[in-house]
Amino acid sequence: MIQLKSADLKKAKTETLVIPVCEDKDIHDDATIAALIRKAKKLKEFKGAKDDQVVFYNLPDVKIVRLIFIGLGKLKKIDTEALRSMAGKAVKGCIKKDLSEVLIAVPAAEKLNLTVQPLLAALMEGACLGNHLFDKYKKEKKHKPLKKINLLVKPAAVKTYRRLSARIETVCQGTILAREWVSTPSNDKIPARFSRSIARLARQANLKVSVWGAKDLKNKKFGAMLAVAAGSQNTPRLVILEHKPQQGKKSIVLVGKGVTFDSGGINLKPSASMEDMKIDMSGAAAVAATLITAAKLKAKMNIVGIIPLVENMPSGKASRPGDIIKSYAGKTVEIGNTDAEGRLILIDALAYGVKKYKPRVLIDLATLTGACVVALGEKIAGVFSLDDKLAQAIISSGDKTYERCWRMPLPDDYKELLKSDFADLNNIASTRYGGAITAALFLSEFVGKTRWAHIDIAGPVYGKKETAYCAAGGTGFGVRLLCDLLEKL
Ligand code: BES
Ligand code: ZN
Ligand code: ZN
């Protein structure tokens, strides 16, 4: 629970107050806080440098039990991400102290050269997202998330920004939902079970939900998706979520890759870190969580989520390298490599989305290629689109939410590399170079003239180590990005 509060610090009886401190400037309006900071800065070990921390207990000046001073570093380095990180670390510190509540003093926006809204938003996001632990598989729970997070603001701001805080809390809940799905081991999210989990929460949020099984997919000729699913005992599902407040208007369609485990299939992956491939449904998690969030926020526009769920396994029933299959769109594909399965399930979902909804915008999110991680590292997603405006909108939402995106090219002449001797296309390129690009080009063959963007999120969806406002595991990447983007489209 996050709340804006205003209080007279001299009288407030809060247990814990966090005070962010700038190294080279006074960033607070409140005289009591300024005096407390001067006291803290008298210590040799605390100057307000980034990540400096000092705790005072039971100071005579105030009735607050614990005062935690956290350094933000020099003024010119303090941006919204620095504030988000600070808030995340503050909350995580309180969790480790086994506290249940915290009050964070909000600096004066103008002293940070910011406006109030992005300042509050960043602090609330960091605090909310930092207040999450993934311990459901541990018998002994070491710590508990805080029950209440309060931000100390001026009296007038409490009401003005109440809606903002409600929105941010909902978006962060969506992010945390995606994180939990991604972190869940594959044995607990086979397509049938994952689809039930999505459907239950989606119905609660008043989305229209359809779930198709293997028979439906066969009847509707989702040949590429079925070819990937063939090797697994765990049958595939296609989940469709619809949020349609505006009758007769065109929809934004979001598609998310949902491979609940990617062993590689007959082209089996090497065993080193194969366990990481539980994350191969992160696109599905981001899309489902975004639709649930948008419905809760009563978003104005029509949005549809199309989520293909399969498990990619080797077996006597699995598709073989060299097999030729017929996709939903009618084009045939030679399966050059069974480990390039994401693009196979996506082309059926994309082609269906185009045909059924004639979307005004189509966006897919997928942990599509290792090559994209090689290109951009583990923190930045690749954006592929021929539509400059759409690409720019995605990148600017990424900058705002710090779910960073970088534009990648879709060169027409590289399409040659996807030629097959026997089928319309091969699912792998004839070179190992530029793998993220050739994967995106493969998808582009199935979207017609639709305004489309593909976001390769293979890098940023997972973190082995905890960061300022994310525990180790799924990061929930994509949910905040899409929620911001939808507002603009
Ligand atoms: N799921 C993987 C991509 C991936 C790699 C996601 C690392 C997250 C982290 C995808 O299905 C895959 O295996 N891609 C292959 C494509 C190749 C066979 C053309 C790859 O990237 O090596
Ligand atoms: Zn694969
Ligand atoms: Zn995959």
XYZ file of C-alpha atoms and ligand atoms in Angstrom:
513
model
C 0.000 0.000 0.000
C 1.432 3.343 -1.034
C 0.096 6.622 0.285
C 0.839 10.312 0.172
C 0.916 11.911 3.580
C 1.578 15.255 5.051
C 2.637 15.762 8.642
C 4.404 18.091 11.005
C 7.677 16.312 11.606
C 8.116 17.810 15.058
C 4.990 15.966 16.184
C 4.770 12.979 13.835
C 5.121 9.637 15.588
C 6.310 7.607 12.635
C 8.631 4.682 13.340
C 10.911 5.221 10.369
C 11.620 8.248 8.225
C 13.863 8.064 5.178
C 15.544 11.326 4.202
C 17.183 11.516 0.764
C 20.264 13.722 0.862
C 22.044 15.520 -1.946
C 25.792 15.869 -1.625
C 26.193 19.437 -2.835
C 22.813 21.126 -2.425
C 19.910 21.408 -0.039
C 17.001 19.690 -1.823
C 14.303 19.907 0.856
C 11.874 22.723 1.672
C 11.172 21.660 5.215
C 13.268 23.444 7.861
C 13.155 20.499 10.274
C 14.503 18.159 7.621
C 17.191 20.632 6.607
C 18.319 20.844 10.251
C 18.394 17.066 10.565
C 20.494 16.789 7.402
C 22.979 19.314 8.744
C 23.300 17.135 11.829
C 23.881 14.005 9.755
C 26.439 15.728 7.558
C 28.501 16.601 10.636
C 29.486 12.943 10.667
C 32.717 12.170 8.887
C 31.275 9.079 7.246
C 28.204 10.742 5.744
C 28.343 13.417 3.091
C 25.361 12.386 0.983
C 27.462 10.697 -1.697
C 25.552 8.143 -3.770
C 24.516 5.145 -1.651
C 25.944 6.600 1.585
C 23.687 5.652 4.451
C 23.495 6.506 8.100
C 20.814 5.722 10.681
C 20.056 7.828 13.791
C 17.870 6.457 16.556
C 15.685 8.434 18.958
C 17.029 11.894 18.249
C 15.734 14.444 20.762
C 14.556 16.799 17.975
C 11.746 14.564 16.730
C 9.497 11.745 17.919
C 10.543 9.475 15.070
C 12.311 6.298 16.226
C 14.550 5.786 13.196
C 15.938 8.352 10.795
C 17.584 6.834 7.755
C 19.647 9.247 5.647
C 20.369 8.061 2.112
C 22.836 9.770 -0.191
C 21.806 10.680 -3.739
C 25.178 12.071 -4.790
C 25.727 15.343 -6.635
C 22.763 17.356 -7.900
C 23.620 17.099 -11.578
C 23.565 13.305 -11.359
C 20.120 13.105 -9.741
C 17.603 12.050 -12.385
C 14.347 10.122 -12.045
C 16.165 6.781 -12.191
C 18.450 7.827 -9.331
C 15.337 8.650 -7.294
C 13.640 5.395 -8.258
C 16.735 3.463 -7.198
C 17.054 5.354 -3.941
C 13.429 4.615 -3.030
C 13.875 0.951 -3.930
C 16.979 0.640 -1.791
C 15.289 2.463 1.083
C 12.378 0.027 1.067
C 14.640 -3.000 0.723
C 16.705 -1.752 3.658
C 13.550 -1.483 5.790
C 12.481 -5.005 4.772
C 15.857 -6.331 5.917
C 15.373 -4.564 9.244
C 12.016 -6.407 9.548
C 10.059 -3.151 9.675
C 6.480 -3.008 8.444
C 6.109 0.639 7.502
C 8.167 3.532 6.181
C 7.775 7.245 5.525
C 9.945 8.746 2.790
C 10.538 12.503 2.742
C 9.973 13.822 -0.782
C 12.506 16.480 -1.853
C 11.345 19.748 -3.400
C 10.877 19.174 -7.126
C 12.108 22.590 -8.236
C 15.358 22.144 -6.322
C 15.963 19.011 -8.396
C 14.988 20.805 -11.612
C 12.040 18.429 -11.966
C 8.289 18.792 -11.890
C 6.307 17.184 -9.093
C 4.634 14.448 -11.109
C 7.726 12.631 -12.452
C 9.449 13.076 -9.092
C 6.591 11.451 -7.187
C 6.123 8.816 -9.863
C 9.775 7.767 -9.704
C 9.792 7.560 -5.911
C 6.551 5.598 -5.823
C 7.721 3.181 -8.512
C 11.032 2.500 -6.822
C 9.349 1.993 -3.468
C 6.538 -0.242 -4.789
C 8.807 -2.350 -6.968
C 11.439 -2.644 -4.241
C 8.760 -4.024 -1.924
C 8.625 -7.427 -3.618
C 10.211 -10.733 -2.651
C 9.957 -13.989 -4.544
C 10.046 -16.535 -1.729
C 7.026 -18.708 -2.403
C 9.248 -21.764 -2.907
C 11.019 -21.299 0.447
C 9.541 -22.970 3.506
C 11.190 -20.451 5.759
C 10.448 -16.870 4.744
C 13.350 -14.685 5.856
C 11.575 -11.361 5.458
C 8.196 -9.858 4.681
C 7.361 -6.976 2.366
C 6.367 -3.731 4.082
C 2.657 -3.282 4.757
C 2.645 0.451 4.187
C 4.777 2.884 2.251
C 4.122 6.568 2.836
C 5.530 9.556 1.002
C 5.816 12.768 2.944
C 4.549 15.664 0.821
C 3.079 19.137 1.284
C -0.605 19.153 2.371
C -1.867 20.361 -1.020
C -0.130 17.512 -2.857
C -1.953 14.757 -0.958
C -5.147 15.222 -2.888
C -3.665 16.446 -6.157
C -1.599 13.312 -6.661
C -3.910 10.689 -5.172
C -4.894 9.411 -8.617
C -1.284 9.283 -9.706
C -0.378 7.140 -6.731
C -3.289 4.781 -7.399
C -2.224 4.430 -11.031
C 1.384 3.772 -10.176
C 0.498 1.212 -7.578
C -1.649 -0.650 -10.124
C 1.072 -0.573 -12.782
C 3.632 -1.814 -10.260
C 1.306 -4.633 -9.234
C 1.179 -5.572 -12.911
C 4.971 -5.522 -13.095
C 5.198 -7.710 -10.013
C 2.650 -10.123 -11.485
C 4.835 -10.477 -14.594
C 7.913 -10.955 -12.408
C 6.244 -13.764 -10.487
C 5.145 -15.554 -13.644
C 8.652 -15.300 -15.097
C 10.332 -16.497 -11.901
C 7.953 -19.454 -11.551
C 9.661 -22.716 -12.558
C 8.459 -24.353 -15.763
C 6.938 -27.355 -13.973
C 4.458 -24.963 -12.370
C 3.561 -23.040 -15.510
C 2.900 -25.585 -18.247
C 0.654 -23.969 -20.880
C -2.605 -25.297 -19.395
C -1.768 -24.010 -15.942
C -0.293 -20.701 -17.072
C -3.386 -20.073 -19.190
C -5.616 -20.708 -16.164
C -3.599 -18.308 -14.069
C -3.906 -15.609 -16.738
C -7.603 -16.296 -17.318
C -8.498 -16.112 -13.620
C -6.845 -12.740 -13.063
C -8.043 -11.387 -16.422
C -11.666 -12.248 -15.619
C -11.332 -10.573 -12.230
C -10.231 -7.447 -14.080
C -13.277 -7.689 -16.381
C -11.423 -8.641 -19.534
C -13.062 -10.862 -22.102
C -11.092 -14.099 -22.065
C -10.852 -16.895 -24.633
C -8.623 -19.926 -24.185
C -8.115 -22.334 -27.060
C -6.692 -25.837 -26.745
C -4.898 -28.112 -29.194
C -8.121 -29.097 -30.996
C -9.118 -25.483 -31.607
C -5.635 -24.703 -32.867
C -5.788 -27.660 -35.242
C -9.219 -26.618 -36.549
C -8.036 -23.054 -37.064
C -4.827 -24.240 -38.778
C -2.220 -22.784 -36.429
C 0.323 -25.057 -38.064
C 3.502 -23.268 -36.976
C 2.457 -23.112 -33.352
C 1.415 -26.768 -33.340
C 4.750 -27.788 -34.850
C 6.523 -26.294 -31.845
C 4.089 -27.834 -29.366
C 4.341 -31.311 -30.939
C 7.247 -32.574 -28.839
C 5.714 -31.902 -25.449
C 3.254 -33.908 -23.394
C 1.942 -30.580 -22.188
C -0.555 -29.374 -24.751
C -0.536 -25.790 -26.100
C -2.980 -22.995 -25.401
C -3.810 -19.720 -27.089
C -5.109 -17.052 -24.740
C -6.922 -14.000 -26.096
C -7.669 -11.083 -23.786
C -9.915 -8.261 -24.927
C -10.428 -4.832 -23.413
C -12.946 -3.016 -25.591
C -14.444 0.096 -24.028
C -14.946 1.776 -27.439
C -17.378 -0.049 -29.685
C -16.556 -0.019 -33.369
C -13.056 1.426 -32.942
C -9.935 -0.410 -34.058
C -7.747 -2.089 -31.476
C -4.142 -2.043 -30.455
C -3.047 -5.674 -30.549
C -0.253 -6.943 -28.325
C 1.321 -10.351 -28.902
C 3.621 -12.060 -26.370
C 5.905 -15.066 -26.870
C 4.889 -17.727 -24.365
C 7.328 -20.627 -24.499
C 6.960 -21.974 -20.965
C 10.218 -23.866 -21.372
C 12.623 -23.749 -24.297
C 14.822 -26.845 -24.313
C 15.617 -26.150 -27.962
C 13.651 -29.214 -29.075
C 15.508 -31.753 -31.225
C 18.200 -29.081 -31.706
C 18.687 -29.403 -27.971
C 20.356 -26.502 -26.216
C 23.631 -27.120 -24.375
C 23.063 -27.878 -20.692
C 24.902 -24.832 -19.357
C 22.174 -22.512 -18.051
C 19.392 -24.339 -19.881
C 17.421 -23.783 -16.657
C 17.244 -20.089 -17.575
C 14.881 -20.982 -20.398
C 11.968 -20.908 -17.976
C 11.969 -17.200 -18.814
C 11.004 -17.795 -22.440
C 7.413 -16.799 -21.686
C 8.351 -13.299 -20.530
C 6.664 -11.667 -23.532
C 3.457 -13.508 -22.688
C 3.769 -12.448 -19.041
C 4.296 -8.790 -19.988
C 1.358 -8.756 -22.408
C -1.039 -10.530 -20.017
C -0.036 -8.315 -17.092
C -0.380 -5.187 -19.252
C -3.898 -6.123 -20.329
C -4.909 -6.866 -16.754
C -3.416 -3.542 -15.656
C -5.033 -1.573 -18.480
C -8.419 -3.079 -17.610
C -7.994 -2.200 -13.940
C -7.075 1.348 -14.925
C -10.120 1.508 -17.208
C -7.942 2.498 -20.166
C -9.894 4.369 -22.852
C -8.709 2.523 -25.969
C -9.449 -0.948 -27.292
C -6.625 -3.369 -26.564
C -6.313 -7.042 -27.417
C -3.667 -9.448 -26.113
C -2.840 -12.587 -28.088
C -0.757 -15.032 -26.134
C 0.460 -18.323 -27.642
C 1.644 -20.785 -24.966
C 3.738 -23.866 -25.771
C 6.511 -25.960 -24.318
C 9.432 -26.666 -26.688
C 10.615 -30.220 -25.960
C 12.413 -33.032 -27.792
C 10.591 -36.363 -28.076
C 9.497 -38.990 -30.595
C 6.656 -36.675 -31.523
C 8.729 -33.537 -31.840
C 9.200 -31.636 -35.085
C 12.506 -32.421 -36.765
C 15.037 -30.132 -38.398
C 14.124 -30.083 -42.070
C 10.393 -30.533 -41.504
C 8.180 -28.248 -43.553
C 5.017 -26.918 -41.984
C 2.159 -24.690 -43.114
C 1.586 -21.594 -41.009
C -1.751 -19.936 -40.218
C -1.076 -17.353 -42.947
C -0.722 -20.144 -45.520
C 2.999 -19.667 -46.094
C 5.130 -22.775 -45.666
C 8.187 -22.771 -43.405
C 11.133 -25.138 -43.325
C 12.223 -25.701 -39.740
C 15.953 -25.209 -40.163
C 16.371 -25.274 -36.408
C 13.846 -26.351 -33.779
C 15.394 -23.884 -31.338
C 14.146 -20.972 -33.436
C 10.678 -21.792 -32.102
C 9.641 -18.357 -30.856
C 9.255 -16.950 -34.349
C 7.104 -19.950 -35.306
C 4.531 -19.441 -32.575
C 4.622 -15.670 -33.144
C 3.898 -15.773 -36.885
C 0.646 -17.636 -36.269
C -0.366 -15.260 -33.483
C 0.611 -12.187 -35.546
C -1.129 -13.396 -38.700
C -4.249 -14.202 -36.709
C -4.133 -10.794 -35.025
C -3.855 -9.026 -38.383
C -6.643 -11.024 -39.995
C -9.119 -10.993 -37.130
C -8.633 -7.486 -35.672
C -7.102 -5.380 -38.473
C -5.266 -3.555 -35.668
C -4.336 0.131 -35.781
C -1.089 -0.855 -34.074
C 0.453 -4.285 -33.606
C 3.295 -4.857 -31.149
C 4.947 -8.103 -30.141
C 7.228 -8.725 -27.187
C 9.473 -11.759 -27.254
C 12.590 -13.259 -25.717
C 13.435 -14.012 -29.302
C 17.202 -14.202 -29.739
C 20.457 -14.609 -27.863
C 21.888 -12.408 -30.613
C 19.934 -9.413 -29.290
C 21.566 -9.922 -25.884
C 24.965 -10.048 -27.583
C 24.172 -6.780 -29.370
C 22.615 -4.741 -26.567
C 23.543 -6.513 -23.325
C 21.255 -7.593 -20.531
C 19.548 -4.295 -19.746
C 18.358 -2.975 -23.083
C 15.683 -4.311 -25.426
C 15.856 -4.132 -29.230
C 13.073 -2.347 -31.118
C 12.368 -3.244 -34.721
C 9.875 -1.266 -36.767
C 9.577 0.347 -40.166
C 7.299 2.966 -38.599
C 9.517 5.790 -37.295
C 6.791 7.323 -35.143
C 5.936 4.037 -33.455
C 9.591 3.179 -32.853
C 10.203 6.642 -31.399
C 7.165 6.378 -29.134
C 8.439 3.056 -27.775
C 11.929 4.418 -27.213
C 10.664 7.503 -25.404
C 8.422 5.381 -23.147
C 11.497 3.283 -22.463
C 13.492 6.358 -21.457
C 10.712 7.543 -19.178
C 10.198 4.215 -17.413
C 13.871 3.232 -17.630
C 12.845 0.063 -19.423
C 15.373 1.026 -22.042
C 14.921 0.267 -25.741
C 17.271 0.747 -28.664
C 16.232 0.887 -32.295
C 17.550 -1.824 -34.601
C 17.351 -1.948 -38.407
C 15.136 -4.046 -40.674
C 17.162 -4.047 -43.894
C 15.165 -5.385 -46.801
C 18.130 -7.046 -48.506
C 18.779 -9.288 -45.472
C 15.517 -11.085 -46.253
C 17.527 -13.141 -48.767
C 19.121 -14.904 -45.838
C 15.803 -16.501 -44.901
C 15.284 -18.295 -48.198
C 14.567 -22.012 -48.187
C 15.241 -24.365 -51.070
C 11.904 -26.108 -50.638
C 9.549 -23.919 -48.611
C 8.472 -20.265 -48.729
C 10.831 -19.419 -45.873
C 13.381 -20.984 -43.549
C 13.030 -20.296 -39.831
C 16.784 -19.716 -39.532
C 19.064 -17.531 -41.558
C 21.899 -18.882 -43.680
C 24.407 -16.924 -41.570
C 24.842 -16.732 -37.837
C 25.527 -12.998 -37.976
C 22.786 -10.451 -37.326
C 20.545 -13.044 -35.689
C 18.263 -10.548 -33.951
C 17.652 -8.778 -37.252
C 16.959 -11.868 -39.328
C 14.548 -13.105 -36.627
C 12.681 -9.791 -36.769
C 12.645 -9.897 -40.589
C 11.133 -13.375 -40.408
C 8.271 -11.981 -38.313
C 7.846 -9.034 -40.685
C 6.746 -11.455 -43.411
C 3.526 -12.081 -41.480
C 2.226 -8.632 -40.558
C 1.308 -7.310 -44.015
C 1.056 -3.519 -44.049
C 0.034 -3.235 -40.419
C 1.796 -0.606 -38.263
C 3.951 -3.062 -36.380
C 6.839 -3.135 -33.919
C 8.749 -6.083 -32.500
C 10.545 -5.741 -29.174
C 13.223 -8.346 -28.444
C 13.350 -8.509 -24.654
C 15.672 -11.529 -24.259
C 18.196 -9.453 -22.272
C 16.303 -7.346 -19.753
C 13.549 -9.714 -18.577
C 15.684 -11.519 -16.045
C 18.392 -10.653 -13.558
C 20.514 -13.194 -11.735
C 21.459 -10.577 -9.146
C 19.148 -8.204 -7.331
C 19.203 -4.541 -8.333
C 18.026 -1.359 -6.587
C 14.325 -2.070 -7.053
C 14.198 -5.610 -8.367
C 14.894 -8.886 -6.590
C 16.832 -11.627 -8.399
C 14.613 -13.312 -11.015
C 12.044 -11.908 -13.419
C 12.156 -8.117 -13.798
C 8.657 -7.604 -15.186
C 10.221 -5.716 -18.104
C 7.650 -4.472 -20.600
C 4.693 -3.799 -18.340
C 5.620 -0.259 -17.335
C 6.844 0.397 -20.868
C 3.591 -0.742 -22.497
C 1.359 0.953 -19.925
C 3.096 4.246 -20.657
C 3.053 3.667 -24.410
C -0.657 2.793 -24.556
C -1.502 6.202 -23.113
C 0.246 7.831 -26.071
C -1.010 5.717 -28.974
N 14.549 -18.408 -26.339
C 15.676 -18.322 -27.187
C 16.357 -16.960 -27.157
C 16.957 -16.527 -25.840
C 18.315 -16.645 -25.617
C 16.184 -15.929 -24.870
C 18.864 -16.215 -24.431
C 16.738 -15.487 -23.674
C 18.084 -15.619 -23.465
C 15.267 -18.595 -28.638
O 14.194 -19.451 -28.817
C 16.436 -19.239 -29.307
O 16.783 -20.312 -28.904
N 17.008 -18.547 -30.280
C 18.136 -19.025 -30.986
C 17.898 -18.795 -32.455
C 18.815 -19.562 -33.354
C 18.540 -21.051 -33.270
C 18.606 -19.086 -34.763
C 19.361 -18.246 -30.518
O 19.217 -17.071 -30.142
O 20.429 -18.819 -30.464
Zn 14.745 -21.499 -28.838
Zn 12.834 -19.459 -27.234
